[in-house]
Coordinates of C-alpha atoms in Angstrom, one line a residue:
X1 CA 46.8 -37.5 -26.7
X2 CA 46.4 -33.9 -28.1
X3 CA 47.7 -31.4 -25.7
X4 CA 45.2 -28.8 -24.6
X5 CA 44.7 -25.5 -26.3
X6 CA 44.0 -22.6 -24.5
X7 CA 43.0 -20.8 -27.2
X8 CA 40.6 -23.4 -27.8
X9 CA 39.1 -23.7 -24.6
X10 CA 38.6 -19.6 -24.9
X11 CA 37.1 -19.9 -27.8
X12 CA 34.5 -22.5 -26.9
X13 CA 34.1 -20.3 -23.8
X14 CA 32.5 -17.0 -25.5
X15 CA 30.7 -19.8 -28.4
X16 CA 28.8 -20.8 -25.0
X17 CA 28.7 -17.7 -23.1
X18 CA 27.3 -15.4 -26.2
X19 CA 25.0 -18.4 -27.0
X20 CA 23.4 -17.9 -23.4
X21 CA 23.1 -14.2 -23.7
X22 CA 21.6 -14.7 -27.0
X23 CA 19.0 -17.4 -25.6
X24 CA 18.4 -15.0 -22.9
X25 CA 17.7 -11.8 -25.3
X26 CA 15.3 -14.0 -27.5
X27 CA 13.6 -15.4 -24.5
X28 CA 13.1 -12.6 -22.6
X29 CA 12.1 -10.5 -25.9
X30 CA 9.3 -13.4 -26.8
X31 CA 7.9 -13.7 -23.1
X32 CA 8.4 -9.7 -23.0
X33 CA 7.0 -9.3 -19.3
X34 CA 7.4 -5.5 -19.2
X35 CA 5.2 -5.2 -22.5
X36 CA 7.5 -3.0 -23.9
X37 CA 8.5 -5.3 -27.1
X38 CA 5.0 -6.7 -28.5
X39 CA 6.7 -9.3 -30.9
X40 CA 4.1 -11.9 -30.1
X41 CA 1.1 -13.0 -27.4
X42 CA 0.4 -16.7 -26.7
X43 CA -2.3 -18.0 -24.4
X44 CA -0.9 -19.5 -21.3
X45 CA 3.0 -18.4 -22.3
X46 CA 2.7 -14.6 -22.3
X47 CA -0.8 -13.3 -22.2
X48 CA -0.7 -12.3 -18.5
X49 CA 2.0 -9.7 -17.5
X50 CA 1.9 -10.8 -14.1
X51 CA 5.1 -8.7 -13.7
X52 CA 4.1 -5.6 -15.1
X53 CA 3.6 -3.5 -11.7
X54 CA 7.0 -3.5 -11.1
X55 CA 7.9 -1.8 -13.6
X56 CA 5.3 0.7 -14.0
X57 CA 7.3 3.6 -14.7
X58 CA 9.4 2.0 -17.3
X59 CA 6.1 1.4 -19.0
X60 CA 4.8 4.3 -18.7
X61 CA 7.5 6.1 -20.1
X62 CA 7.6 3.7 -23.4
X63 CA 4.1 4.1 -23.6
X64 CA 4.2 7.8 -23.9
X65 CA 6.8 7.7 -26.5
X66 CA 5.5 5.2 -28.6
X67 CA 1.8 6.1 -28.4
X68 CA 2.0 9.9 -28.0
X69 CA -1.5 10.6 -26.9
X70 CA -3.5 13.3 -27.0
X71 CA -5.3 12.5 -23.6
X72 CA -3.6 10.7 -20.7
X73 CA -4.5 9.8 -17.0
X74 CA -2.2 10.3 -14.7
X75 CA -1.6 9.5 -10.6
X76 CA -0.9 6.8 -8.6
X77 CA -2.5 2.8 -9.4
X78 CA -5.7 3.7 -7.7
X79 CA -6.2 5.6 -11.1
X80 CA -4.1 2.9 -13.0
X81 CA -6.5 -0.1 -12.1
X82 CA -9.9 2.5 -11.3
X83 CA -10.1 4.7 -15.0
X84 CA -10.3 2.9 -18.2
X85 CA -8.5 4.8 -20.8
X86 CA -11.3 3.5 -23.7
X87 CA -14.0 5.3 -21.5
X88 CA -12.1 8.5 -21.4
X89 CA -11.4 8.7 -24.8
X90 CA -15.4 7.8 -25.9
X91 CA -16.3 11.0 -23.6
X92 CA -13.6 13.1 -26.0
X93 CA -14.6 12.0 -29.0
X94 CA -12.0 9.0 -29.8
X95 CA -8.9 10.7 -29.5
X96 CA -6.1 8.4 -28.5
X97 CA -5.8 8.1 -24.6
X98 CA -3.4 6.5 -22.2
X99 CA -3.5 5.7 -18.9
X100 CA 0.1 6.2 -17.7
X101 CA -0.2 6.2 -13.9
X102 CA 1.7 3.8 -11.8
X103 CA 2.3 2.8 -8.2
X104 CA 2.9 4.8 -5.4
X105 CA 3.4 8.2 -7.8
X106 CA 4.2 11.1 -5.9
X107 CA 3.3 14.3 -7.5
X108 CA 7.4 15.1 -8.4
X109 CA 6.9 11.8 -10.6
X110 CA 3.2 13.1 -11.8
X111 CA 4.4 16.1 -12.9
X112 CA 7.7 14.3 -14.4
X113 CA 5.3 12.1 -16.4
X114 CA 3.2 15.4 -17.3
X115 CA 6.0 16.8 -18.5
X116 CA 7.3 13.4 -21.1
X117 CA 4.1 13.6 -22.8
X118 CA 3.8 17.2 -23.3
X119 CA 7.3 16.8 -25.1
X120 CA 5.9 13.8 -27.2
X121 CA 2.9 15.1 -28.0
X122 CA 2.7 18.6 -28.4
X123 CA -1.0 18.7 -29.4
X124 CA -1.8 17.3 -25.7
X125 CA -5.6 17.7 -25.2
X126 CA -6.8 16.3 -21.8
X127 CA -4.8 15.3 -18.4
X128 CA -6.9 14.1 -16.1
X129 CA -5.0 13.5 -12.5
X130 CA -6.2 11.2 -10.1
X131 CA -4.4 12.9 -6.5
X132 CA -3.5 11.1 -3.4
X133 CA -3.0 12.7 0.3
X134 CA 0.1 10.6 0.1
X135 CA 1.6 11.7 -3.2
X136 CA 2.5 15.5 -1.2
X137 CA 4.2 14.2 1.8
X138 CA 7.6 16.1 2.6
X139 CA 9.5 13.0 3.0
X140 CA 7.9 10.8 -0.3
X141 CA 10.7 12.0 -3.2
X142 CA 11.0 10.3 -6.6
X143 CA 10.3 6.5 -6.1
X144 CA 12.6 3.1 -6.9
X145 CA 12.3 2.9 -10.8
X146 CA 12.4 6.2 -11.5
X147 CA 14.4 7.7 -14.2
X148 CA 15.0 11.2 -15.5
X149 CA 16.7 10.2 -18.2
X150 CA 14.2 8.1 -19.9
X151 CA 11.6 11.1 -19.6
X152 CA 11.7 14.2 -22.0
X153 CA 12.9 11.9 -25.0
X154 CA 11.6 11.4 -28.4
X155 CA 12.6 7.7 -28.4
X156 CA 13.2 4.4 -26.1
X157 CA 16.5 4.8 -23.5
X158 CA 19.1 2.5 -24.8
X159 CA 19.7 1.3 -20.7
X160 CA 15.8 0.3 -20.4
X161 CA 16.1 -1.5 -23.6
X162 CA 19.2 -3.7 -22.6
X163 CA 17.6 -4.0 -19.1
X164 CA 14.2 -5.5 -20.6
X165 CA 16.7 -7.9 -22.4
X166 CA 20.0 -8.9 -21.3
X167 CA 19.6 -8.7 -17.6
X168 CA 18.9 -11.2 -14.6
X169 CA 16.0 -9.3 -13.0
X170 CA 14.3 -9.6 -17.2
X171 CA 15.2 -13.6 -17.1
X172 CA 13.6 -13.8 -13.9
X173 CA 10.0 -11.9 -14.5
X174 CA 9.9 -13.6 -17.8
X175 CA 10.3 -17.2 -16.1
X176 CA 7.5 -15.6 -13.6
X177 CA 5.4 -14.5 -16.1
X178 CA 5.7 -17.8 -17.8
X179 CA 5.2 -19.9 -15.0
X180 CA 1.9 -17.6 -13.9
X181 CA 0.7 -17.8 -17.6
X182 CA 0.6 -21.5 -17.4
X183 CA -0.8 -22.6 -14.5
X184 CA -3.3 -19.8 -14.4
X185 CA -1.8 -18.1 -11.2
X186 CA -4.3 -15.5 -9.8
X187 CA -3.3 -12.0 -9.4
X188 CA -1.9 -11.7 -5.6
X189 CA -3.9 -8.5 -3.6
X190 CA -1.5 -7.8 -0.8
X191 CA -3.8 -5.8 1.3
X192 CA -6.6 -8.7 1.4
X193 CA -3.7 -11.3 2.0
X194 CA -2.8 -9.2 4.7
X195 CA -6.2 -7.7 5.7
X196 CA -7.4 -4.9 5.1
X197 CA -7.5 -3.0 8.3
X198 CA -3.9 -4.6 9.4
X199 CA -3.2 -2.6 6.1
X200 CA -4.2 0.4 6.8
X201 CA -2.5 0.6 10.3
X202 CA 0.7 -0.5 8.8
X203 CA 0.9 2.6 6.3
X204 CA -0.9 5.1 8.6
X205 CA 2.3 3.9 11.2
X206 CA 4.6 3.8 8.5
X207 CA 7.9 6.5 8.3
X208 CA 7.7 6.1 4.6
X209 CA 3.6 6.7 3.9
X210 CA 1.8 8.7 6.8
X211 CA 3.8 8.7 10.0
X212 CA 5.0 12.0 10.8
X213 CA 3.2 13.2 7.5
X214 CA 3.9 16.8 6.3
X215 CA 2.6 18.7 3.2
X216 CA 5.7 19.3 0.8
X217 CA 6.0 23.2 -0.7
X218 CA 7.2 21.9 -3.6
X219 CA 5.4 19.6 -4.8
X220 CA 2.4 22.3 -4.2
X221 CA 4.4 24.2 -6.1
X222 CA 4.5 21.7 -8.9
X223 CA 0.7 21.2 -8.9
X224 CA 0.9 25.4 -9.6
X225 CA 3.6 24.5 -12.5
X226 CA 1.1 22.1 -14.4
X227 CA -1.6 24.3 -13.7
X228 CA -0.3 27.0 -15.3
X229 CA 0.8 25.0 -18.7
X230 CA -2.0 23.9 -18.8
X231 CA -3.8 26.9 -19.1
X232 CA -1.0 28.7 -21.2
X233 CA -1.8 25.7 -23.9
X234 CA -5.4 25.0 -23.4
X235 CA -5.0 21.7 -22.3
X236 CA -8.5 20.2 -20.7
X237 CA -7.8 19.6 -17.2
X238 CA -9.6 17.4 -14.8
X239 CA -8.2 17.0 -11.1
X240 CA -9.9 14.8 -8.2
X241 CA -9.3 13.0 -5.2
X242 CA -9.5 9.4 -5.5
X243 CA -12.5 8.0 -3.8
X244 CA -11.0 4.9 -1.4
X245 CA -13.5 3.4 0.7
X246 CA -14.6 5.0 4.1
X247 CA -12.6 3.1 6.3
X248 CA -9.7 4.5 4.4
X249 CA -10.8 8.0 5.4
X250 CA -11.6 6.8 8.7
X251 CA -8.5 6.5 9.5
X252 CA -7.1 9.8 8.7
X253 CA -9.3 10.7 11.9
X254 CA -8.4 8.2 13.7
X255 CA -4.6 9.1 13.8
X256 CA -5.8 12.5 14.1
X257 CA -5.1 13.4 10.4
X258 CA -8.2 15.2 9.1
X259 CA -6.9 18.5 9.6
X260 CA -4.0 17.7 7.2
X261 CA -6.1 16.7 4.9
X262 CA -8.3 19.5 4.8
X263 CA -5.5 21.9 4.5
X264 CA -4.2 20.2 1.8
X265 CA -7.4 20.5 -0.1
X266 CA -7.3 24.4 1.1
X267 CA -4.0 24.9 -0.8
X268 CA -4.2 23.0 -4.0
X269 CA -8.2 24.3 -4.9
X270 CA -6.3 27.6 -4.0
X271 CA -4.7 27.0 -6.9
X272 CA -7.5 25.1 -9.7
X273 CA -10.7 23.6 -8.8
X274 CA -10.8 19.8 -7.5
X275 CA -13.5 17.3 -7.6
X276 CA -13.5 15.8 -4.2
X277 CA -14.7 12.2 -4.5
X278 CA -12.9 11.6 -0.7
X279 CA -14.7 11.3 2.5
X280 CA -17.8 9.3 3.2
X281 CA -20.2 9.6 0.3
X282 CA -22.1 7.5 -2.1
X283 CA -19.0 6.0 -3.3
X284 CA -16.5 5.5 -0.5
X285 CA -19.8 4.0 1.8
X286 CA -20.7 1.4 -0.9
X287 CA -24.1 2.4 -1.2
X288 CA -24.1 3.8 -5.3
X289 CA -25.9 1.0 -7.1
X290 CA -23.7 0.3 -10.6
X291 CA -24.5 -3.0 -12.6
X292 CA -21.3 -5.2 -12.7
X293 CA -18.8 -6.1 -10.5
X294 CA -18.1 -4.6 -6.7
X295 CA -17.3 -1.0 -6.2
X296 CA -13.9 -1.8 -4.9
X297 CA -11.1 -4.0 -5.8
X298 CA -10.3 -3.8 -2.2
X299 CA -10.3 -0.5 0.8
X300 CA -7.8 1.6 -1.5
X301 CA -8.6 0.9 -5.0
X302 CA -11.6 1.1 -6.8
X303 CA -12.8 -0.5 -9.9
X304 CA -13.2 0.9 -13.5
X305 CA -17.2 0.6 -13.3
X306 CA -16.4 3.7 -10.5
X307 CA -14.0 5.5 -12.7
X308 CA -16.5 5.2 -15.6
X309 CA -18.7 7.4 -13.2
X310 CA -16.3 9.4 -12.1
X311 CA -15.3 10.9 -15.5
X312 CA -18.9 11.5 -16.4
X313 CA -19.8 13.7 -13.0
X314 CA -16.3 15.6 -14.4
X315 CA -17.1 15.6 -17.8
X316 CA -20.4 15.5 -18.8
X317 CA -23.0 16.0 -15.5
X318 CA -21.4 18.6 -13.2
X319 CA -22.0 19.2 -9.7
X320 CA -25.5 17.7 -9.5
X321 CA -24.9 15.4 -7.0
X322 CA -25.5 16.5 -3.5
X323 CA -22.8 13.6 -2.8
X324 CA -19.8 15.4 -5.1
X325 CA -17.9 18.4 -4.7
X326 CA -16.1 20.5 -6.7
X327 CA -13.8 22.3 -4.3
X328 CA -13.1 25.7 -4.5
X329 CA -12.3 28.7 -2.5
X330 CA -15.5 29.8 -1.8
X331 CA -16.9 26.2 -1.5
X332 CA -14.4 24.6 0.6
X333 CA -16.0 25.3 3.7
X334 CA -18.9 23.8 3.2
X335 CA -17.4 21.0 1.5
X336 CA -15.7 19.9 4.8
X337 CA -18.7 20.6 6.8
X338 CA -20.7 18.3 5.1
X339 CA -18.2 15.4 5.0
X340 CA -17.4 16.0 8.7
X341 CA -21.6 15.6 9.0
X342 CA -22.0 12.2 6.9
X343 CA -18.6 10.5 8.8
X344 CA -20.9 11.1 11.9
X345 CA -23.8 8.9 10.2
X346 CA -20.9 6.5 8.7
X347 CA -19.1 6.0 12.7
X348 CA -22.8 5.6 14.1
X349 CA -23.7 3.3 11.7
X350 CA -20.8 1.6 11.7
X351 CA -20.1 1.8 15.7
X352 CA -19.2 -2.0 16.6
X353 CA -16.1 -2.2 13.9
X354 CA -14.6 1.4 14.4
X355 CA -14.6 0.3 18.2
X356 CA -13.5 -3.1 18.0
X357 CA -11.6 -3.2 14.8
X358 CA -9.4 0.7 15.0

């Protein structure tokens, strides 16, 4: 009987242990479900990055660096999912556009993100921003997945790289991504799962989102920042406020809200004219007749057929609607006046749910 060899046994070890880590690298680099690698795209394997949200900011960030566009699209994943990149970039004559907003971006990460692609490309033509009420609360910081140090590069972080391939969290979303690719898994909405309006009173409740909401100096101050390079450069900006549905709006009144909200509009059109697609218009109250699919993907996010229209009010037909606004110091006023009058047609249309259902 041949005595045992510990040398052996340690060198069958790492034969086995680097064999699994290299199994893992090549399986996690062909499945790719960050979309960072783009080595190879199979129907019902890989197609579907079911997983991609999750990292939103890692993607971002590559995408920046590896695209360097001339236009971008920036804000939170109301913009993400609502403005098609391909339709911004017909309106500016082809030039290459990216949509790099993610979820849940506060402006300290907007500007952040402003600030990567203006290092990567220094010939930056167009930002549009799509703003949130949320994205200038006091207590909202940077978010989970944000890094400083993958920003303001010229190439791809050596951590993200090893953490899209060599890591547990990369074995597991590619296993996800390969299980939803094969049996056709549909996309999971949280807020219809968990109903809309249960939604809503969970984040209007919640420490993290509204509760206790105050307007942060800084990040004001931030919106000033961009503002200001962007004028120094003559880079073509285009700032609005996402358009969620009127029962999203709603309920800024109904925790008694509104006047937040208006005084955030008062300070940032202090600084650059906004197009205010929030309130109870044409868009939020359902009512704008586009061919395609619904409006709304659900109460906070709204389709691309939306965004399409969006861009062309900004870009190409102005302030001819009596529905938009462009907010401005002189304007404001009136602005709220006239959204404060059509919420009273919304509630007394609408009576039976805001009683039953707020």
């Amino acid at each position: 009987m041949k005595k045992f060899q510990p040398r052996t046994f340690i060198k069958l070890f790492l034969l086995v242990f680097l064999a699994l880590i290299a199994s893992t690298i090549i399986f996690n680099l062909i499945i790719d479900p960050f979309e960072l690698h783009n080595v190879i795209v199979i129907e019902k394997l890989n197609k579907k990055k079911s997983e991609l949200s999750d990292k939103g900011r890692l993607y971002q960030a590559i995408q920046i660096v590896d695209k360097k566009p001339q236009a971008i699209i920036l804000g939170s994943s109301r913009a993400k999912l609502g403005i098609d990149p391909a339709d911004l970039s017909n309106i500016l004559n082809g030039i290459k556009t990216c949509n790099v907003a993610f979820e849940g971006a506060t402006f300290d990460e907007i500007y952040e993100y402003f600030l990567h692609a203006l290092h990567n490309q220094p010939n930056l033509k167009c930002v549009v921003i799509g703003l949130d009420v949320f994205a200038f609360n006091k207590k909202l910081d940077f978010r989970s997945g944000f890094s400083k140090q993958r920003l303001q590069i010229d190439n791809r972080w050596h951590s993200d790289i090893f953490d899209s391939l060599a890591t547990y969290n990369a074995l597991s979303a590619s296993i996800k991504t390969v299980k939803n690719n094969y049996l056709n898994l549909p996309s999971s909405n949280p807020i219809l799962a968990f109903g809309e309006v249960n939604w809503l009173k969970q984040i209007f409740r919640s420490q993290e989102w509204y509760s206790d909401y105050k307007i942060c100096d800084k990040k004001i101050q931030k919106f000033s920042n961009l503002v200001r390079i962007c004028q120094d450069k003559h880079i073509d900006l285009k700032v609005f406020f996402n358009p969620c549905k009127a029962i999203y709006w709603e309920f800024f009144h109904h925790f008694d809200m509104w006047p937040v909200v208006v005084e955030l509009k008062e300070r940032l059109s202090d600084i650059y004219p906004i197009w205010d697609f929030s309130g109870f218009n044409l868009i939020t109250t359902e009512a704008l007749k586009i061919e395609g699919p619904p409006l709304y993907i659900d109460c906070s996010h709204y389709s691309p057929q939306v965004g399409k229209y969006l861009l062309n009010i900004m870009f190409k037909e102005g302030n001819k609607s009596n529905e938009v606004y462009l907010l401005t110091p002189s304007s404001r006023n009136s602005v709220n006046d006239n959204i404060l009058e059509a919420r009273e047609k919304w509630v007394e249309k609408n009576q039976q749910f805001v009683r039953k259902r707020l």
